[in-house]
Every structure is written in C-alpha cells, then in structure tokens.
mmCIF file with all atom_site columns, C-alpha atoms in Angstrom:
data_model
loop_
_atom_site.group_PDB
_atom_site.id
_atom_site.type_symbol
_atom_site.label_atom_id
_atom_site.label_alt_id
_atom_site.label_comp_id
_atom_site.label_asym_id
_atom_site.label_entity_id
_atom_site.label_seq_id
_atom_site.pdbx_PDB_ins_code
_atom_site.Cartn_x
_atom_site.Cartn_y
_atom_site.Cartn_z
_atom_site.occupancy
_atom_site.B_iso_or_equiv
_atom_site.pdbx_formal_charge
_atom_site.auth_seq_id
_atom_site.auth_comp_id
_atom_site.auth_asym_id
_atom_site.auth_atom_id
_atom_site.pdbx_PDB_model_num
ATOM 1   C CA . MET A 1 1   ? 5.743  -68.862 -5.861  1.00 53.00 ? 288 MET A CA 1
ATOM 2   C CA . MET A 1 2   ? 8.325  -67.114 -3.703  1.00 49.00 ? 289 MET A CA 1
ATOM 3   C CA . PRO A 1 3   ? 10.194 -69.404 -1.279  1.00 57.00 ? 290 PRO A CA 1
ATOM 4   C CA . SER A 1 4   ? 9.000  -69.162 2.291   1.00 53.00 ? 291 SER A CA 1
ATOM 5   C CA . SER A 1 5   ? 12.506 -68.121 3.354   1.00 53.00 ? 292 SER A CA 1
ATOM 6   C CA . CYS A 1 6   ? 12.075 -64.912 1.326   1.00 53.00 ? 293 CYS A CA 1
ATOM 7   C CA . LEU A 1 7   ? 8.702  -63.941 2.742   1.00 51.00 ? 294 LEU A CA 1
ATOM 8   C CA . GLY A 1 8   ? 10.179 -62.507 5.939   1.00 58.00 ? 295 GLY A CA 1
ATOM 9   C CA . PRO A 1 9   ? 12.523 -60.001 4.240   1.00 60.00 ? 296 PRO A CA 1
ATOM 10  C CA . VAL A 1 10  ? 9.884  -59.093 1.639   1.00 53.00 ? 297 VAL A CA 1
ATOM 11  C CA . ALA A 1 11  ? 7.261  -58.457 4.303   1.00 59.00 ? 298 ALA A CA 1
ATOM 12  C CA . ALA A 1 12  ? 9.708  -56.315 6.253   1.00 58.00 ? 299 ALA A CA 1
ATOM 13  C CA . TRP A 1 13  ? 10.612 -54.348 3.122   1.00 56.00 ? 300 TRP A CA 1
ATOM 14  C CA . ARG A 1 14  ? 6.941  -53.740 2.318   1.00 62.00 ? 301 ARG A CA 1
ATOM 15  C CA . SER A 1 15  ? 6.302  -52.672 5.887   1.00 66.00 ? 302 SER A CA 1
ATOM 16  C CA . ARG A 1 16  ? 9.191  -50.180 5.808   1.00 67.00 ? 303 ARG A CA 1
ATOM 17  C CA . ARG A 1 17  ? 8.079  -48.844 2.428   1.00 64.00 ? 304 ARG A CA 1
ATOM 18  C CA . ALA A 1 18  ? 4.527  -48.337 3.704   1.00 65.00 ? 305 ALA A CA 1
ATOM 19  C CA . ALA A 1 19  ? 5.856  -46.576 6.794   1.00 63.00 ? 306 ALA A CA 1
ATOM 20  C CA . VAL A 1 20  ? 7.922  -44.196 4.649   1.00 57.00 ? 307 VAL A CA 1
ATOM 21  C CA . ILE A 1 21  ? 4.877  -43.401 2.505   1.00 65.00 ? 308 ILE A CA 1
ATOM 22  C CA . TYR A 1 22  ? 2.739  -42.714 5.571   1.00 61.00 ? 309 TYR A CA 1
ATOM 23  C CA . ILE A 1 23  ? 5.398  -40.496 7.120   1.00 62.00 ? 310 ILE A CA 1
ATOM 24  C CA . ARG A 1 24  ? 5.804  -38.462 3.925   1.00 60.00 ? 311 ARG A CA 1
ATOM 25  C CA . PHE A 1 25  ? 2.050  -38.036 3.680   1.00 57.00 ? 312 PHE A CA 1
ATOM 26  C CA . ALA A 1 26  ? 1.834  -36.973 7.334   1.00 57.00 ? 313 ALA A CA 1
ATOM 27  C CA . LEU A 1 27  ? 4.598  -34.384 6.870   1.00 52.00 ? 314 LEU A CA 1
ATOM 28  C CA . ARG A 1 28  ? 2.875  -32.941 3.811   1.00 54.00 ? 315 ARG A CA 1
ATOM 29  C CA . MET A 1 29  ? -0.350 -32.625 5.817   1.00 54.00 ? 316 MET A CA 1
ATOM 30  C CA . LEU A 1 30  ? 1.532  -30.920 8.632   1.00 50.00 ? 317 LEU A CA 1
ATOM 31  C CA . ALA A 1 31  ? 2.832  -28.342 6.173   1.00 49.00 ? 318 ALA A CA 1
ATOM 32  C CA . ILE A 1 32  ? -0.786 -27.354 5.612   1.00 47.00 ? 319 ILE A CA 1
ATOM 33  C CA . VAL A 1 33  ? -2.224 -27.835 9.104   1.00 49.00 ? 320 VAL A CA 1
ATOM 34  C CA . VAL A 1 34  ? 0.552  -26.237 11.187  1.00 49.00 ? 321 VAL A CA 1
ATOM 35  C CA . PRO A 1 35  ? 0.327  -22.751 9.633   1.00 47.00 ? 322 PRO A CA 1
ATOM 36  C CA . ALA A 1 36  ? -3.460 -22.846 9.989   1.00 48.00 ? 323 ALA A CA 1
ATOM 37  C CA . LEU A 1 37  ? -3.143 -23.775 13.673  1.00 48.00 ? 324 LEU A CA 1
ATOM 38  C CA . CYS A 1 38  ? -0.591 -21.017 14.156  1.00 47.00 ? 325 CYS A CA 1
ATOM 39  C CA . LEU A 1 39  ? -3.073 -18.564 12.695  1.00 46.00 ? 326 LEU A CA 1
ATOM 40  C CA . LEU A 1 40  ? -5.897 -19.739 14.949  1.00 44.00 ? 327 LEU A CA 1
ATOM 41  C CA . LEU A 1 41  ? -3.772 -19.676 18.082  1.00 41.00 ? 328 LEU A CA 1
ATOM 42  C CA . SER A 1 42  ? -2.226 -16.328 17.314  1.00 43.00 ? 329 SER A CA 1
ATOM 43  C CA . GLY A 1 43  ? -5.528 -14.451 17.337  1.00 41.00 ? 330 GLY A CA 1
ATOM 44  C CA . CYS A 1 44  ? -6.542 -11.739 14.910  1.00 50.00 ? 331 CYS A CA 1
ATOM 45  C CA . ALA A 1 45  ? -4.137 -10.285 12.421  1.00 58.00 ? 332 ALA A CA 1
ATOM 46  C CA . THR A 1 46  ? -2.480 -6.988  13.308  1.00 68.00 ? 333 THR A CA 1
ATOM 47  C CA . SER A 1 47  ? -2.357 -3.801  11.272  1.00 69.00 ? 334 SER A CA 1
ATOM 48  C CA . GLY A 1 48  ? 1.430  -4.006  11.098  1.00 83.00 ? 335 GLY A CA 1
ATOM 49  C CA . LEU A 1 49  ? 3.969  -1.790  12.802  1.00 90.00 ? 336 LEU A CA 1
ATOM 50  C CA . ASP A 1 50  ? 2.479  0.688   15.260  1.00 89.00 ? 337 ASP A CA 1
ATOM 51  C CA . PRO A 1 51  ? 3.350  4.213   14.040  1.00 87.00 ? 338 PRO A CA 1
ATOM 52  C CA . SER A 1 52  ? 4.216  5.134   17.641  1.00 85.00 ? 339 SER A CA 1
ATOM 53  C CA . TYR A 1 53  ? 6.723  2.284   17.973  1.00 85.00 ? 340 TYR A CA 1
ATOM 54  C CA . GLN A 1 54  ? 10.215 3.476   18.885  1.00 84.00 ? 341 GLN A CA 1
ATOM 55  C CA . VAL A 1 55  ? 12.426 1.793   16.308  1.00 85.00 ? 342 VAL A CA 1
ATOM 56  C CA . LYS A 1 56  ? 15.606 0.224   17.685  1.00 88.00 ? 343 LYS A CA 1
ATOM 57  C CA . ALA A 1 57  ? 18.953 0.236   15.937  1.00 86.00 ? 344 ALA A CA 1
ATOM 58  C CA . THR A 1 58  ? 18.793 -3.543  15.441  1.00 90.00 ? 345 THR A CA 1
ATOM 59  C CA . ASP A 1 59  ? 15.261 -3.616  13.999  1.00 92.00 ? 346 ASP A CA 1
ATOM 60  C CA . ALA A 1 60  ? 14.693 -4.579  10.399  1.00 95.00 ? 347 ALA A CA 1
ATOM 61  C CA . ILE A 1 61  ? 11.690 -2.630  9.129   1.00 96.00 ? 348 ILE A CA 1
ATOM 62  C CA . ILE A 1 62  ? 10.253 -4.194  5.974   1.00 96.00 ? 349 ILE A CA 1
ATOM 63  C CA . VAL A 1 63  ? 7.844  -2.446  3.609   1.00 97.00 ? 350 VAL A CA 1
ATOM 64  C CA . LEU A 1 64  ? 6.057  -4.933  1.339   1.00 96.00 ? 351 LEU A CA 1
ATOM 65  C CA . GLY A 1 65  ? 3.562  -3.940  -1.327  1.00 95.00 ? 352 GLY A CA 1
ATOM 66  C CA . THR A 1 66  ? 0.659  -6.222  -2.236  1.00 91.00 ? 353 THR A CA 1
ATOM 67  C CA . GLU A 1 67  ? -1.967 -6.432  -4.959  1.00 88.00 ? 354 GLU A CA 1
ATOM 68  C CA . GLY A 1 68  ? -4.956 -8.738  -4.679  1.00 79.00 ? 355 GLY A CA 1
ATOM 69  C CA . ALA A 1 69  ? -4.476 -9.428  -0.964  1.00 81.00 ? 356 ALA A CA 1
ATOM 70  C CA . SER A 1 70  ? -6.021 -8.079  2.226   1.00 85.00 ? 357 SER A CA 1
ATOM 71  C CA . GLN A 1 71  ? -3.878 -10.066 4.648   1.00 86.00 ? 358 GLN A CA 1
ATOM 72  C CA . ALA A 1 72  ? -0.426 -11.646 4.559   1.00 87.00 ? 359 ALA A CA 1
ATOM 73  C CA . THR A 1 73  ? 1.507  -14.016 6.807   1.00 87.00 ? 360 THR A CA 1
ATOM 74  C CA . ILE A 1 74  ? 5.269  -13.532 6.983   1.00 91.00 ? 361 ILE A CA 1
ATOM 75  C CA . THR A 1 75  ? 7.165  -16.385 8.558   1.00 89.00 ? 362 THR A CA 1
ATOM 76  C CA . PRO A 1 76  ? 10.851 -17.296 9.012   1.00 91.00 ? 363 PRO A CA 1
ATOM 77  C CA . GLY A 1 77  ? 12.475 -20.207 7.223   1.00 91.00 ? 364 GLY A CA 1
ATOM 78  C CA . ARG A 1 78  ? 15.795 -21.716 6.290   1.00 92.00 ? 365 ARG A CA 1
ATOM 79  C CA . SER A 1 79  ? 17.267 -21.134 2.846   1.00 94.00 ? 366 SER A CA 1
ATOM 80  C CA . ASP A 1 80  ? 20.204 -22.604 0.973   1.00 94.00 ? 367 ASP A CA 1
ATOM 81  C CA . GLY A 1 81  ? 19.895 -20.023 -1.764  1.00 92.00 ? 368 GLY A CA 1
ATOM 82  C CA . THR A 1 82  ? 17.492 -22.018 -3.950  1.00 93.00 ? 369 THR A CA 1
ATOM 83  C CA . THR A 1 83  ? 15.165 -23.846 -1.523  1.00 93.00 ? 370 THR A CA 1
ATOM 84  C CA . TRP A 1 84  ? 13.165 -22.307 1.321   1.00 92.00 ? 371 TRP A CA 1
ATOM 85  C CA . ARG A 1 85  ? 12.007 -24.517 4.194   1.00 89.00 ? 372 ARG A CA 1
ATOM 86  C CA . PHE A 1 86  ? 9.136  -23.530 6.458   1.00 81.00 ? 373 PHE A CA 1
ATOM 87  C CA . LEU A 1 87  ? 9.965  -23.656 10.175  1.00 75.00 ? 374 LEU A CA 1
ATOM 88  C CA . THR A 1 88  ? 7.272  -24.558 12.689  1.00 64.00 ? 375 THR A CA 1
ATOM 89  C CA . GLY A 1 89  ? 6.704  -22.556 15.839  1.00 58.00 ? 376 GLY A CA 1
ATOM 90  C CA . PHE A 1 90  ? 5.466  -19.077 16.702  1.00 54.00 ? 377 PHE A CA 1
ATOM 91  C CA . LYS A 1 91  ? 8.619  -16.979 17.030  1.00 63.00 ? 378 LYS A CA 1
ATOM 92  C CA . ASN A 1 92  ? 8.767  -13.947 14.783  1.00 67.00 ? 379 ASN A CA 1
ATOM 93  C CA . ARG A 1 93  ? 5.682  -14.920 12.758  1.00 78.00 ? 380 ARG A CA 1
ATOM 94  C CA . HIS A 1 94  ? 3.479  -12.028 11.645  1.00 87.00 ? 381 HIS A CA 1
ATOM 95  C CA . PHE A 1 95  ? -0.159 -12.084 10.510  1.00 86.00 ? 382 PHE A CA 1
ATOM 96  C CA . VAL A 1 96  ? -0.667 -8.618  9.061   1.00 89.00 ? 383 VAL A CA 1
ATOM 97  C CA . ASN A 1 97  ? -3.590 -6.821  7.465   1.00 90.00 ? 384 ASN A CA 1
ATOM 98  C CA . VAL A 1 98  ? -2.779 -4.977  4.251   1.00 92.00 ? 385 VAL A CA 1
ATOM 99  C CA . ARG A 1 99  ? -3.362 -1.215  4.425   1.00 92.00 ? 386 ARG A CA 1
ATOM 100 C CA . ASP A 1 100 ? -3.628 0.838   1.253   1.00 94.00 ? 387 ASP A CA 1
ATOM 101 C CA . GLY A 1 101 ? -1.695 -1.820  -0.627  1.00 94.00 ? 388 GLY A CA 1
ATOM 102 C CA . PHE A 1 102 ? 1.242  -2.075  1.798   1.00 96.00 ? 389 PHE A CA 1
ATOM 103 C CA . VAL A 1 103 ? 2.429  -3.967  4.849   1.00 94.00 ? 390 VAL A CA 1
ATOM 104 C CA . VAL A 1 104 ? 4.992  -2.552  7.282   1.00 95.00 ? 391 VAL A CA 1
ATOM 105 C CA . VAL A 1 105 ? 6.472  -4.956  9.840   1.00 94.00 ? 392 VAL A CA 1
ATOM 106 C CA . ARG A 1 106 ? 9.354  -5.065  12.297  1.00 93.00 ? 393 ARG A CA 1
ATOM 107 C CA . LEU A 1 107 ? 11.400 -8.243  11.913  1.00 92.00 ? 394 LEU A CA 1
ATOM 108 C CA . ASP A 1 108 ? 14.491 -9.731  13.452  1.00 91.00 ? 395 ASP A CA 1
ATOM 109 C CA . ALA A 1 109 ? 17.462 -9.564  11.113  1.00 93.00 ? 396 ALA A CA 1
ATOM 110 C CA . THR A 1 110 ? 18.070 -12.687 9.061   1.00 93.00 ? 397 THR A CA 1
ATOM 111 C CA . SER A 1 111 ? 21.267 -14.729 9.085   1.00 92.00 ? 398 SER A CA 1
ATOM 112 C CA . PRO A 1 112 ? 23.048 -16.036 5.958   1.00 92.00 ? 399 PRO A CA 1
ATOM 113 C CA . ASP A 1 113 ? 21.006 -19.265 6.030   1.00 93.00 ? 400 ASP A CA 1
ATOM 114 C CA . THR A 1 114 ? 17.578 -17.790 6.859   1.00 93.00 ? 401 THR A CA 1
ATOM 115 C CA . ARG A 1 115 ? 14.995 -15.821 4.895   1.00 95.00 ? 402 ARG A CA 1
ATOM 116 C CA . TYR A 1 116 ? 11.412 -14.820 5.472   1.00 94.00 ? 403 TYR A CA 1
ATOM 117 C CA . GLY A 1 117 ? 8.644  -16.222 3.321   1.00 91.00 ? 404 GLY A CA 1
ATOM 118 C CA . VAL A 1 118 ? 5.172  -14.907 2.478   1.00 88.00 ? 405 VAL A CA 1
ATOM 119 C CA . TYR A 1 119 ? 3.484  -18.134 3.526   1.00 78.00 ? 406 TYR A CA 1
ATOM 120 C CA . GLN A 1 120 ? -0.207 -17.241 3.680   1.00 75.00 ? 407 GLN A CA 1
ATOM 121 C CA . ILE A 1 121 ? -2.402 -14.866 1.744   1.00 73.00 ? 408 ILE A CA 1
ATOM 122 C CA . ASN A 1 122 ? -5.911 -14.032 2.981   1.00 70.00 ? 409 ASN A CA 1
ATOM 123 C CA . ASN A 1 123 ? -5.727 -16.957 5.459   1.00 61.00 ? 410 ASN A CA 1
ATOM 124 C CA . THR A 1 124 ? -4.882 -19.402 2.651   1.00 61.00 ? 411 THR A CA 1
ATOM 125 C CA . VAL A 1 125 ? -1.573 -21.250 2.708   1.00 60.00 ? 412 VAL A CA 1
ATOM 126 C CA . VAL A 1 126 ? 0.453  -20.571 -0.431  1.00 61.00 ? 413 VAL A CA 1
ATOM 127 C CA . GLN A 1 127 ? 0.972  -24.179 -1.514  1.00 55.00 ? 414 GLN A CA 1
ATOM 128 C CA . SER A 1 128 ? 2.782  -23.433 -4.736  1.00 62.00 ? 415 SER A CA 1
ATOM 129 C CA . ALA A 1 129 ? 6.064  -24.875 -5.939  1.00 70.00 ? 416 ALA A CA 1
ATOM 130 C CA . ASN A 1 130 ? 7.788  -21.522 -5.394  1.00 79.00 ? 417 ASN A CA 1
ATOM 131 C CA . ILE A 1 131 ? 7.406  -19.058 -2.563  1.00 86.00 ? 418 ILE A CA 1
ATOM 132 C CA . ALA A 1 132 ? 8.343  -15.389 -2.281  1.00 91.00 ? 419 ALA A CA 1
ATOM 133 C CA . THR A 1 133 ? 11.255 -14.957 0.139   1.00 94.00 ? 420 THR A CA 1
ATOM 134 C CA . PHE A 1 134 ? 13.358 -12.043 1.321   1.00 96.00 ? 421 PHE A CA 1
ATOM 135 C CA . ALA A 1 135 ? 16.183 -11.147 3.688   1.00 95.00 ? 422 ALA A CA 1
ATOM 136 C CA . ALA A 1 136 ? 15.933 -8.549  6.461   1.00 95.00 ? 423 ALA A CA 1
ATOM 137 C CA . GLU A 1 137 ? 18.864 -6.354  7.460   1.00 95.00 ? 424 GLU A CA 1
ATOM 138 C CA . GLY A 1 138 ? 18.982 -4.880  10.940  1.00 95.00 ? 425 GLY A CA 1
ATOM 139 C CA . GLY A 1 139 ? 19.018 -1.114  11.317  1.00 94.00 ? 426 GLY A CA 1
ATOM 140 C CA . THR A 1 140 ? 17.284 -0.455  7.981   1.00 95.00 ? 427 THR A CA 1
ATOM 141 C CA . VAL A 1 141 ? 13.888 0.553   6.600   1.00 96.00 ? 428 VAL A CA 1
ATOM 142 C CA . THR A 1 142 ? 13.531 -1.238  3.264   1.00 97.00 ? 429 THR A CA 1
ATOM 143 C CA . TYR A 1 143 ? 10.903 -1.438  0.555   1.00 98.00 ? 430 TYR A CA 1
ATOM 144 C CA . ILE A 1 144 ? 11.586 -4.882  -0.924  1.00 98.00 ? 431 ILE A CA 1
ATOM 145 C CA . GLY A 1 145 ? 9.015  -4.900  -3.717  1.00 97.00 ? 432 GLY A CA 1
ATOM 146 C CA . THR A 1 146 ? 5.368  -5.632  -4.408  1.00 95.00 ? 433 THR A CA 1
ATOM 147 C CA . LEU A 1 147 ? 3.699  -9.023  -4.771  1.00 90.00 ? 434 LEU A CA 1
ATOM 148 C CA . ALA A 1 148 ? 0.708  -9.257  -7.081  1.00 86.00 ? 435 ALA A CA 1
ATOM 149 C CA . PHE A 1 149 ? -1.592 -12.214 -6.450  1.00 75.00 ? 436 PHE A CA 1
ATOM 150 C CA . ASN A 1 150 ? -3.812 -13.579 -9.181  1.00 66.00 ? 437 ASN A CA 1
ATOM 151 C CA . THR A 1 151 ? -6.670 -15.173 -7.247  1.00 57.00 ? 438 THR A CA 1
ATOM 152 C CA . GLU A 1 152 ? -8.162 -16.729 -10.367 1.00 58.00 ? 439 GLU A CA 1
ATOM 153 C CA . GLU A 1 153 ? -5.037 -18.361 -11.764 1.00 58.00 ? 440 GLU A CA 1
ATOM 154 C CA . ILE A 1 154 ? -4.135 -21.633 -10.039 1.00 53.00 ? 441 ILE A CA 1
ATOM 155 C CA . GLU A 1 155 ? -0.770 -23.361 -10.070 1.00 51.00 ? 442 GLU A CA 1
ATOM 156 C CA . THR A 1 156 ? -0.660 -27.152 -9.729  1.00 48.00 ? 443 THR A CA 1
ATOM 157 C CA . THR A 1 157 ? 2.300  -29.177 -8.531  1.00 48.00 ? 444 THR A CA 1
ATOM 158 C CA . ARG A 1 158 ? 2.502  -32.977 -8.600  1.00 47.00 ? 445 ARG A CA 1
ATOM 159 C CA . GLY A 1 159 ? -1.216 -33.149 -9.157  1.00 41.00 ? 446 GLY A CA 1
ATOM 160 C CA . TRP A 1 160 ? -2.296 -32.227 -5.638  1.00 37.00 ? 447 TRP A CA 1
ATOM 161 C CA . MET A 1 161 ? -0.635 -29.019 -4.425  1.00 39.00 ? 448 MET A CA 1
ATOM 162 C CA . THR A 1 162 ? -2.338 -25.832 -5.560  1.00 50.00 ? 449 THR A CA 1
ATOM 163 C CA . GLY A 1 163 ? -1.674 -22.219 -4.734  1.00 54.00 ? 450 GLY A CA 1
ATOM 164 C CA . ARG A 1 164 ? -2.185 -18.645 -5.790  1.00 57.00 ? 451 ARG A CA 1
ATOM 165 C CA . VAL A 1 165 ? 0.137  -17.449 -8.512  1.00 67.00 ? 452 VAL A CA 1
ATOM 166 C CA . MET A 1 166 ? 2.180  -14.426 -7.456  1.00 77.00 ? 453 MET A CA 1
ATOM 167 C CA . ARG A 1 167 ? 4.292  -12.020 -9.448  1.00 84.00 ? 454 ARG A CA 1
ATOM 168 C CA . LYS A 1 168 ? 6.822  -9.377  -8.522  1.00 91.00 ? 455 LYS A CA 1
ATOM 169 C CA . LYS A 1 169 ? 6.210  -5.705  -9.219  1.00 94.00 ? 456 LYS A CA 1
ATOM 170 C CA . TRP A 1 170 ? 8.134  -2.555  -8.352  1.00 97.00 ? 457 TRP A CA 1
ATOM 171 C CA . ASN A 1 171 ? 6.500  0.574   -6.899  1.00 97.00 ? 458 ASN A CA 1
ATOM 172 C CA . PRO A 1 172 ? 9.056  2.606   -4.898  1.00 98.00 ? 459 PRO A CA 1
ATOM 173 C CA . ASP A 1 173 ? 7.154  5.870   -5.351  1.00 98.00 ? 460 ASP A CA 1
ATOM 174 C CA . GLY A 1 174 ? 4.030  4.295   -3.874  1.00 98.00 ? 461 GLY A CA 1
ATOM 175 C CA . ALA A 1 175 ? 6.012  2.934   -0.926  1.00 98.00 ? 462 ALA A CA 1
ATOM 176 C CA . ALA A 1 176 ? 7.599  6.314   -0.249  1.00 98.00 ? 463 ALA A CA 1
ATOM 177 C CA . GLU A 1 177 ? 4.226  8.071   -0.358  1.00 98.00 ? 464 GLU A CA 1
ATOM 178 C CA . PHE A 1 178 ? 2.696  5.452   1.957   1.00 97.00 ? 465 PHE A CA 1
ATOM 179 C CA . LEU A 1 179 ? 5.436  6.017   4.539   1.00 96.00 ? 466 LEU A CA 1
ATOM 180 C CA . ARG A 1 180 ? 5.133  9.799   4.304   1.00 97.00 ? 467 ARG A CA 1
ATOM 181 C CA . LYS A 1 181 ? 1.423  9.569   5.121   1.00 96.00 ? 468 LYS A CA 1
ATOM 182 C CA . ASN A 1 182 ? 1.513  6.809   7.734   1.00 95.00 ? 469 ASN A CA 1
ATOM 183 C CA . TYR A 1 183 ? 5.073  6.657   9.108   1.00 95.00 ? 470 TYR A CA 1
ATOM 184 C CA . PRO A 1 184 ? 6.538  10.154  8.659   1.00 95.00 ? 471 PRO A CA 1
ATOM 185 C CA . GLU A 1 185 ? 9.440  9.424   11.029  1.00 92.00 ? 472 GLU A CA 1
ATOM 186 C CA . LEU A 1 186 ? 10.504 6.405   8.973   1.00 94.00 ? 473 LEU A CA 1
ATOM 187 C CA . ALA A 1 187 ? 10.051 7.997   5.550   1.00 95.00 ? 474 ALA A CA 1
ATOM 188 C CA . PRO A 1 188 ? 13.458 9.757   5.444   1.00 94.00 ? 475 PRO A CA 1
ATOM 189 C CA . ARG A 1 189 ? 15.201 6.451   6.200   1.00 94.00 ? 476 ARG A CA 1
ATOM 190 C CA . LEU A 1 190 ? 13.503 4.488   3.431   1.00 97.00 ? 477 LEU A CA 1
ATOM 191 C CA . ARG A 1 191 ? 15.709 2.651   0.971   1.00 97.00 ? 478 ARG A CA 1
ATOM 192 C CA . CYS A 1 192 ? 14.388 0.661   -1.988  1.00 97.00 ? 479 CYS A CA 1
ATOM 193 C CA . LEU A 1 193 ? 16.030 -2.673  -2.781  1.00 96.00 ? 480 LEU A CA 1
ATOM 194 C CA . PRO A 1 194 ? 14.268 -5.325  -4.929  1.00 95.00 ? 481 PRO A CA 1
ATOM 195 C CA . THR A 1 195 ? 15.263 -8.259  -2.729  1.00 93.00 ? 482 THR A CA 1
ATOM 196 C CA . ILE A 1 196 ? 12.283 -10.588 -3.221  1.00 95.00 ? 483 ILE A CA 1
ATOM 197 C CA . GLU A 1 197 ? 13.375 -13.980 -4.580  1.00 94.00 ? 484 GLU A CA 1
ATOM 198 C CA . PHE A 1 198 ? 11.193 -16.927 -5.508  1.00 91.00 ? 485 PHE A CA 1
ATOM 199 C CA . GLN A 1 199 ? 12.612 -20.150 -4.078  1.00 91.00 ? 486 GLN A CA 1
ATOM 200 C CA . LYS A 1 200 ? 11.492 -23.768 -4.058  1.00 88.00 ? 487 LYS A CA 1
ATOM 201 C CA . ASN A 1 201 ? 8.863  -24.239 -1.377  1.00 82.00 ? 488 ASN A CA 1
ATOM 202 C CA . LYS A 1 202 ? 9.757  -26.964 1.116   1.00 77.00 ? 489 LYS A CA 1
ATOM 203 C CA . PHE A 1 203 ? 9.253  -27.399 4.848   1.00 56.00 ? 490 PHE A CA 1
ATOM 204 C CA . VAL A 1 204 ? 11.014 -28.933 7.840   1.00 44.00 ? 491 VAL A CA 1
ATOM 205 C CA . ILE A 1 205 ? 9.618  -30.209 11.150  1.00 41.00 ? 492 ILE A CA 1
ATOM 206 C CA . PHE A 1 206 ? 11.883 -30.141 14.200  1.00 35.00 ? 493 PHE A CA 1
#
C-alpha cells in the first residue's frame, strides 16, 4: 500500500492528467463544432464571386476546380509549411456553391505564415489527417488546381477521425473555358499555377 504521505501528490497528478485529457477532448470537439456553427450563422452558401464585381488591384481571385462536390468551404489558417491549423472566427471565410465544376472566390492575400484550407465539403467537415491548402497572391487571377472527392472512400485517423479522401487533378483548359463563359473580363488575366498542397490538419483556438 502506498504511504499516506504520497497520496496527496498522486491525487494531484491524477487530477491534472484527467484535466489535460478533458481539455484535449474538448478542443477536438470544438474543431468539429465550430465550423458547423460558422456555417449555420453565416446563412446560405453563395454562388462565388459576382461577375459584376469590380476587381481591385489587391484582390486575390482564386479559381478552384472540384469533382464530387456541390459546395465547398474555404477558410484561412496558419501554416508552417507542413502543418495547417484551422483558425476560428468568421473573417474571410467563404461558403461557396460549386458551379459547373468550379468555384471562383475573392480572397485577401495570404502572408508567409498563412494559407487557405478547403475545410468543408457539402456541409461536412473534412476531418482527415491531411487537408488541401493554398496560398493567395494579391492582384492575380489564378487557377490553382482541381480537387476530386471520393465520397465512398473513407480515411481513418487514430481510430476516430474520418473524412472524405481528396486527390489533386489539373484542368487548366476547363478553368479557362469556365472563365470565358462566366467571367469574360477576368479570362484574359487567368494564370494557371498548381499551388495546392496537402498539409497535416491541425487546429488552434484563440
């Protein structure tokens, strides 16, 4: 039997350990609940950039192709080059309906330590180990690539996190044709750079 003099420190250690476990669990739940709440509070998804919008010199216009998705959520996050961390809040978050296989959105330019992530697909949080991220450069119109989502294939991480598997594809001709039909003023400015990177999917609450 453990001496009574040791029970105090042991009890305190167990209490701290339990608190750490509860906090980690709560943060993991927030990573799921917060984006869903953001979606509910933000209202219906938009159809993307209004064709009549007067593009500013500082705007970053992103053209993203999709397969197997009717709606996508693009949200800012911090990146160290290998790990992407979801940031809570509403600023610069976009819930966009896919149109003819493409999404066109106006974003603020990213800084060296920030990237955007495709965090939800069809109102479902992408809870996979890796998430599709990309940078946005001000003053440009850029097709960054196409994401294909396999809705039947499930990825499991640590036994409890599941998400839709996504793959990168490249369809610059399709992006150019889409802009010519729907955004004729932007079409001549289109550049095609395959900048999508899969990074480790983490999150941060602040």
